[in-house]
Coordinates of C-alpha atoms and ligand atoms in Angstrom, one line a residue:
X1 CA -5.8 -17.9 -1.1
X2 CA -8.1 -19.6 -4.3
X3 CA -10.1 -17.6 -5.7
X4 CA -13.9 -17.7 -6.2
X5 CA -15.9 -18.7 -9.1
X6 CA -16.8 -15.8 -10.3
X7 CA -19.9 -15.2 -13.2
X8 CA -19.1 -15.9 -16.7
X9 CA -21.6 -13.8 -18.2
X10 CA -24.1 -15.9 -19.3
X11 CA -22.8 -19.1 -17.5
X12 CA -25.4 -22.6 -17.4
X13 CA -25.6 -26.1 -17.6
X14 CA -23.7 -26.9 -20.6
X15 CA -25.4 -29.4 -23.1
X16 CA -28.8 -28.4 -21.4
X17 CA -31.7 -26.4 -22.6
X18 CA -32.4 -22.6 -21.0
X19 CA -35.3 -22.6 -19.4
X20 CA -34.4 -19.0 -18.7
X21 CA -32.1 -16.5 -19.9
X22 CA -30.9 -13.8 -18.0
X23 CA -28.5 -10.5 -19.9
X24 CA -27.5 -7.6 -18.9
X25 CA -30.8 -7.0 -16.5
X26 CA -30.7 -3.4 -14.7
X27 CA -32.9 -1.1 -13.5
X28 CA -32.9 2.5 -11.7
X29 CA -35.7 3.3 -9.5
X30 CA -37.0 6.8 -9.3
X31 CA -34.9 9.2 -7.1
X32 CA -31.5 6.9 -8.5
X33 CA -31.7 4.0 -7.0
X34 CA -29.8 1.5 -8.9
X35 CA -31.5 -1.4 -8.0
X36 CA -30.3 -4.1 -10.5
X37 CA -26.4 -3.4 -12.3
X38 CA -27.0 -5.7 -14.9
X39 CA -26.3 -9.3 -14.9
X40 CA -26.6 -11.5 -17.0
X41 CA -27.8 -16.1 -15.9
X42 CA -29.4 -19.1 -17.0
X43 CA -31.3 -21.4 -15.2
X44 CA -31.6 -24.7 -17.3
X45 CA -34.3 -26.8 -17.5
X46 CA -35.2 -29.5 -14.7
X47 CA -32.7 -27.0 -12.5
X48 CA -33.3 -25.3 -9.1
X49 CA -31.4 -22.5 -9.5
X50 CA -31.2 -20.4 -5.9
X51 CA -31.0 -16.6 -5.9
X52 CA -29.3 -15.5 -2.2
X53 CA -27.8 -11.5 -1.6
X54 CA -28.6 -9.4 1.4
X55 CA -31.4 -6.9 1.6
X56 CA -31.5 -4.6 -0.5
X57 CA -29.2 -7.0 -3.5
X58 CA -32.3 -6.6 -5.4
X59 CA -33.6 -10.7 -5.3
X60 CA -37.0 -9.0 -5.2
X61 CA -36.9 -7.3 -8.3
X62 CA -34.8 -10.2 -10.5
X63 CA -38.0 -11.9 -9.5
X64 CA -40.3 -9.0 -10.4
X65 CA -38.8 -8.6 -13.4
X66 CA -39.6 -12.5 -14.8
X67 CA -42.1 -12.4 -13.8
X68 CA -43.8 -9.4 -16.0
X69 CA -44.3 -7.2 -12.9
X70 CA -41.8 -5.2 -14.0
X71 CA -40.0 -3.7 -16.1
X72 CA -36.1 -3.6 -16.7
X73 CA -34.5 -0.3 -18.0
X74 CA -32.0 -2.1 -19.9
X75 CA -31.4 -5.7 -20.9
X76 CA -33.8 -9.0 -21.6
X77 CA -34.9 -11.4 -19.9
X78 CA -36.5 -14.3 -22.0
X79 CA -38.6 -17.6 -20.1
X80 CA -38.8 -20.8 -22.6
X81 CA -36.8 -18.6 -25.4
X82 CA -40.0 -15.9 -25.1
X83 CA -38.6 -12.6 -24.3
X84 CA -41.0 -11.8 -20.9
X85 CA -40.7 -6.7 -22.3
X86 CA -41.9 -8.9 -25.9
X87 CA -45.2 -11.2 -24.6
X88 CA -45.4 -11.0 -21.9
X89 CA -48.8 -12.5 -21.7
X90 CA -47.0 -15.9 -23.0
X91 CA -45.1 -15.7 -20.5
X92 CA -47.4 -15.4 -17.6
X93 CA -48.5 -18.4 -18.9
X94 CA -45.2 -20.5 -18.5
X95 CA -44.4 -19.3 -15.2
X96 CA -45.9 -19.5 -11.7
X97 CA -45.5 -17.5 -9.4
X98 CA -44.8 -18.1 -5.3
X99 CA -44.5 -14.3 -3.5
X100 CA -44.0 -13.4 -0.1
X101 CA -47.3 -12.3 0.5
X102 CA -49.6 -14.7 0.1
X103 CA -51.6 -15.2 -2.7
X104 CA -54.7 -17.6 -0.6
X105 CA -57.9 -15.6 0.0
X106 CA -59.1 -16.9 3.5
X107 CA -62.3 -17.2 3.2
X108 CA -62.3 -20.5 0.9
X109 CA -61.7 -24.1 1.4
X110 CA -58.2 -24.8 0.5
X111 CA -60.2 -27.3 -2.5
X112 CA -61.7 -24.0 -3.4
X113 CA -58.8 -21.9 -3.9
X114 CA -57.1 -24.2 -5.7
X115 CA -60.2 -24.5 -7.7
X116 CA -60.5 -20.9 -8.6
X117 CA -57.1 -20.3 -9.3
X118 CA -57.1 -23.4 -11.9
X119 CA -59.9 -21.5 -13.3
X120 CA -58.3 -18.9 -13.6
X121 CA -56.1 -20.7 -15.5
X122 CA -58.5 -21.4 -18.0
X123 CA -58.5 -25.1 -16.5
X124 CA -62.1 -26.6 -15.9
X125 CA -64.8 -29.8 -15.5
X126 CA -62.6 -33.4 -14.8
X127 CA -59.3 -32.0 -15.9
X128 CA -59.8 -28.9 -13.4
X129 CA -61.2 -31.6 -10.7
X130 CA -58.6 -33.5 -10.7
X131 CA -55.2 -31.8 -11.0
X132 CA -56.7 -29.6 -7.4
X133 CA -56.5 -34.0 -5.9
X134 CA -53.4 -34.7 -7.8
X135 CA -51.9 -31.1 -5.8
X136 CA -53.8 -32.1 -2.3
X137 CA -51.9 -34.7 -2.3
X138 CA -48.8 -33.5 -3.4
X139 CA -48.1 -30.7 -0.8
X140 CA -49.7 -33.5 1.7
X141 CA -53.5 -31.0 1.8
X142 CA -56.0 -33.8 0.9
X143 CA -56.9 -33.5 5.1
X144 CA -57.2 -29.8 4.9
X145 CA -58.9 -29.6 1.4
X146 CA -62.2 -28.8 2.6
X147 CA -61.3 -27.1 6.2
X148 CA -61.3 -22.6 5.6
X149 CA -58.0 -21.4 4.9
X150 CA -58.6 -18.8 7.6
X151 CA -57.6 -21.7 9.5
X152 CA -54.6 -23.0 8.4
X153 CA -50.8 -22.9 10.4
X154 CA -48.6 -20.8 8.3
X155 CA -46.9 -23.7 7.0
X156 CA -50.2 -24.8 5.9
X157 CA -50.9 -21.6 4.3
X158 CA -47.6 -22.1 2.1
X159 CA -47.6 -25.1 1.3
X160 CA -51.3 -24.4 -0.4
X161 CA -49.5 -21.6 -2.0
X162 CA -47.2 -23.4 -4.1
X163 CA -50.2 -25.9 -4.6
X164 CA -51.5 -22.9 -6.8
X165 CA -48.3 -21.8 -8.2
X166 CA -48.3 -25.4 -10.0
X167 CA -52.5 -25.4 -10.9
X168 CA -51.7 -24.8 -14.6
X169 CA -48.7 -26.6 -14.6
X170 CA -45.3 -23.9 -14.9
X171 CA -41.9 -24.9 -16.6
X172 CA -40.8 -22.1 -14.6
X173 CA -42.1 -21.8 -11.4
X174 CA -40.9 -18.9 -9.0
X175 CA -40.3 -18.9 -5.2
X176 CA -39.6 -15.6 -3.0
X177 CA -38.6 -16.8 -0.1
X178 CA -40.6 -19.3 0.6
X179 CA -40.0 -21.0 3.7
X180 CA -39.3 -17.1 5.1
X181 CA -41.4 -17.0 8.7
X182 CA -41.8 -20.7 9.0
X183 CA -40.6 -22.4 12.3
X184 CA -38.4 -25.5 11.0
X185 CA -40.2 -28.5 11.2
X186 CA -42.7 -26.8 8.4
X187 CA -39.2 -25.4 6.3
X188 CA -37.9 -29.2 6.3
X189 CA -41.0 -30.6 5.6
X190 CA -41.9 -28.0 2.6
X191 CA -37.8 -28.3 2.0
X192 CA -39.2 -32.1 0.9
X193 CA -41.8 -30.2 -1.4
X194 CA -39.3 -28.6 -3.4
X195 CA -37.0 -31.5 -3.5
X196 CA -39.8 -33.6 -4.6
X197 CA -41.0 -31.1 -7.7
X198 CA -37.1 -31.1 -8.7
X199 CA -36.9 -34.6 -8.3
X200 CA -39.8 -35.3 -10.4
X201 CA -38.5 -33.5 -12.6
X202 CA -41.3 -31.2 -14.5
X203 CA -40.5 -27.8 -13.4
X204 CA -37.6 -25.3 -13.8
X205 CA -37.5 -23.4 -10.5
X206 CA -36.0 -20.0 -9.0
X207 CA -36.1 -19.0 -5.4
X208 CA -35.2 -15.9 -3.6
X209 CA -33.8 -16.7 0.0
X210 CA -32.3 -15.8 3.2
X211 CA -31.4 -19.5 4.0
X212 CA -27.8 -20.4 3.4
X213 CA -29.0 -23.5 4.3
X214 CA -32.3 -24.4 1.7
X215 CA -30.0 -23.1 -0.8
X216 CA -28.1 -25.5 0.3
X217 CA -30.0 -28.0 0.2
X218 CA -32.3 -27.3 -2.5
X219 CA -30.4 -25.7 -5.3
X220 CA -28.7 -26.7 -8.3
X221 CA -26.7 -23.9 -8.2
X222 CA -26.5 -21.1 -6.6
X223 CA -26.4 -16.9 -6.9
X224 CA -24.9 -14.6 -5.0
X225 CA -26.3 -10.5 -6.1
X226 CA -25.6 -7.9 -3.7
X227 CA -25.9 -4.4 -5.2
X228 CA -27.2 -5.0 -7.9
X229 CA -24.8 -7.9 -9.3
X230 CA -24.1 -10.5 -9.1
X231 CA -20.8 -11.2 -7.7
X232 CA -20.5 -15.1 -7.7
X233 CA -22.6 -18.1 -9.2
X234 CA -21.7 -22.1 -9.6
X235 CA -22.8 -25.4 -7.4
X236 CA -22.8 -25.2 -4.1
X237 CA -19.6 -28.2 -4.1
X238 CA -17.6 -25.2 -6.7
X239 CA -18.5 -22.6 -4.1
X240 CA -17.4 -24.0 -2.1
X241 CA -14.5 -26.0 -3.3
X242 CA -12.9 -22.2 -4.5
X243 CA -12.1 -21.5 -0.1
X244 CA -8.8 -23.1 0.4
X245 CA -7.8 -24.5 3.4
X246 CA -10.8 -25.2 6.6
X247 CA -12.6 -23.8 9.1
X248 CA -11.8 -24.0 12.6
X249 CA -13.7 -23.5 15.6
X250 CA -11.5 -21.9 18.9
X251 CA -14.8 -21.8 22.2
X252 CA -13.3 -19.6 24.5
X253 CA -14.2 -20.8 28.2
X254 CA -14.3 -17.4 29.6
X255 CA -15.6 -14.5 26.5
X256 CA -14.0 -11.8 27.9
X257 CA -10.1 -13.3 26.9
X258 CA -12.2 -13.5 22.9
X259 CA -10.5 -10.4 22.1
X260 CA -7.0 -11.4 22.6
X261 CA -7.8 -15.7 21.1
X262 CA -8.6 -13.3 18.1
X263 CA -5.0 -11.2 18.2
X264 CA -3.1 -14.6 19.3
X265 CA -3.8 -16.1 16.5
X266 CA -4.0 -13.1 14.0
X267 CA 0.1 -13.5 14.9
X268 CA 0.1 -16.9 13.9
X269 CA 1.3 -17.1 10.3
X270 CA -0.6 -19.7 9.3
X271 CA -3.9 -18.5 10.2
X272 CA -6.0 -15.4 8.4
X273 CA -9.6 -14.3 8.1
X274 CA -9.7 -14.2 11.9
X275 CA -13.1 -12.4 13.4
X276 CA -15.1 -13.7 16.7
X277 CA -18.6 -14.2 17.9
X278 CA -19.4 -14.8 21.1
X279 CA -16.7 -17.5 23.0
X280 CA -16.5 -18.4 19.9
X281 CA -12.9 -17.4 17.8
X282 CA -13.3 -18.5 13.8
X283 CA -10.4 -18.9 11.2
X284 CA -9.1 -20.0 7.9
X285 CA -6.4 -22.0 7.9
X286 CA -4.9 -24.3 4.6
X287 CA -3.6 -27.2 6.5
X288 CA -6.1 -27.4 10.0
X289 CA -4.3 -31.1 11.4
X290 CA -1.4 -29.2 11.2
X291 CA -2.0 -25.6 12.7
X292 CA -4.5 -26.5 15.7
X293 CA -1.2 -28.3 17.6
X294 CA 0.2 -24.1 17.1
X295 CA -3.0 -22.6 17.9
X296 CA -3.2 -24.1 21.2
X297 CA -0.3 -23.7 22.2
X298 CA 0.1 -20.2 21.4
X299 CA -3.1 -20.2 23.4
X300 CA -2.1 -21.8 26.5
X301 CA 1.7 -20.3 26.4
X302 CA -0.4 -16.6 26.6
X303 CA -2.5 -17.7 28.7
X304 CA -6.3 -18.2 27.1
X305 CA -8.9 -21.4 27.9
X306 CA -10.0 -22.7 24.9
X307 CA -13.1 -25.2 26.6
X308 CA -13.0 -26.9 23.0
X309 CA -11.9 -26.4 18.7
X310 CA -13.1 -27.8 16.3
X311 CA -12.5 -27.7 12.7
X312 CA -14.9 -27.1 9.7
X313 CA -15.4 -27.8 5.7
X314 CA -16.3 -24.2 3.6
X315 CA -20.0 -24.1 4.2
X316 CA -22.4 -21.6 1.9
X317 CA -21.9 -19.9 4.4
X318 CA -19.1 -19.0 4.3
X319 CA -19.0 -18.3 0.4
X320 CA -21.7 -15.9 1.2
X321 CA -19.4 -13.6 4.2
X322 CA -16.1 -14.2 2.4
X323 CA -17.9 -11.8 -0.7
X324 CA -19.9 -10.0 0.9
X325 CA -17.0 -9.5 3.7
X326 CA -15.1 -9.4 -0.3
X327 CA -17.9 -6.2 -0.6
X328 CA -17.4 -5.1 2.5
X329 CA -21.1 -5.3 3.4
X330 CA -22.6 -6.8 6.3
X331 CA -25.7 -9.2 6.2
Ligands
ATP1 N1 -40.3 0.4 -5.6 C1 -39.1 1.3 -5.1 N2 -39.2 2.3 -5.2 C2 -37.4 2.8 -5.2 N3 -36.4 1.8 -4.8 C3 -36.3 0.5 -4.5 C4 -38.4 -0.2 -4.8 N4 -38.4 -0.9 -4.7 C5 -37.2 -1.7 -4.2 N5 -36.6 -0.8 -4.4 C6 -34.8 -0.5 -3.8 O1 -34.5 -1.1 -4.8 C7 -32.7 -2.4 -3.9 C8 -33.4 -3.2 -4.2 O2 -34.5 -4.1 -3.8 P1 -35.2 -5.8 -3.8 O3 -36.5 -5.7 -2.9 O4 -34.9 -5.7 -5.3 O5 -33.7 -6.1 -2.7 P2 -33.5 -8.0 -2.0 O6 -32.6 -8.8 -2.6 O7 -35.0 -7.8 -2.6 O8 -33.8 -7.5 -1.0 P3 -34.7 -7.9 0.5 O9 -34.0 -9.4 0.7 O10 -34.8 -7.4 1.9 O11 -36.3 -8.5 0.3 C9 -33.0 -1.4 -2.9 O12 -32.1 -1.1 -2.6 C10 -34.7 -1.2 -2.5 O13 -34.2 -0.5 -1.6

């Protein structure tokens, strides 16, 4: 089995300036819970970097420290070369934050919310009006600009939150679970907006997410955080490529036979990491083309009927599950 790409301290993109640099960041909350246990990473200017991890892994704690809302016990974090602890005011001017909780004032219109946010950052007059129009256009909110935000759907409100985070042209945008709770259609629309921002190259993005597909689609690099430690980081392709082999998915006709199918596969020499989810039995093999006939023959010999067999290349889900299972944690 190939080793996963482990996180070299401060791994970043060679030759690109770090917009964000984190070294040895640690935090223990009152009561003794160690939420961060010394993490290192760099995010290059213009990159989209996704922090993944199960509940309680330390993602929000990392976000809070980087956005100056909380202090680490040790280690350093710098945005554009400025340490967050040393000059939080300067850091706040360089960053935009879209928190899980919406910052939209439901009593105002979209335009009013954006205008107020711009004023808080010192924008005024024509500059501010132009920036507000630009953002309304960019996030597809022009048609809703003068409606009360109270009437907005969850997705529209989230788009306004993102626009508000961008009003002062931050160098780094923090998105904390930007699409959690939104339906797939709106999620896809928001992904398009984030991808558009990234393609324009004007802003570096750090996002946290529970959706592996989101990280796979949007992120140039991802890091998996678990129990306060960064257990792996790299591009989605690197992380997937580090998992040797293919996944075989066998769907059994009768769910009662899934356990038997699992035991049969576990007895086959060339199959490893067999798991069951309902009617589907999943296993890893080095060479799917060679393994599939043996799998089917073994199932048929023991009288287990298979409805279908599929072979897939490793996904980011597989990367996540491999690391989560190594650590013995769930998702
Ligand atoms: N203010 C606090 N006081 C004490 N413990 C805290 C505090 N905030 C977070 N924790 C604990 O620290 C750990 C990390 O929490 P954090 O919110 O950073 O995780 P997370 O990865 O963002 O999780 P989620 O995906 O659920 O938001 C958790 O065990 C959490 O219970």
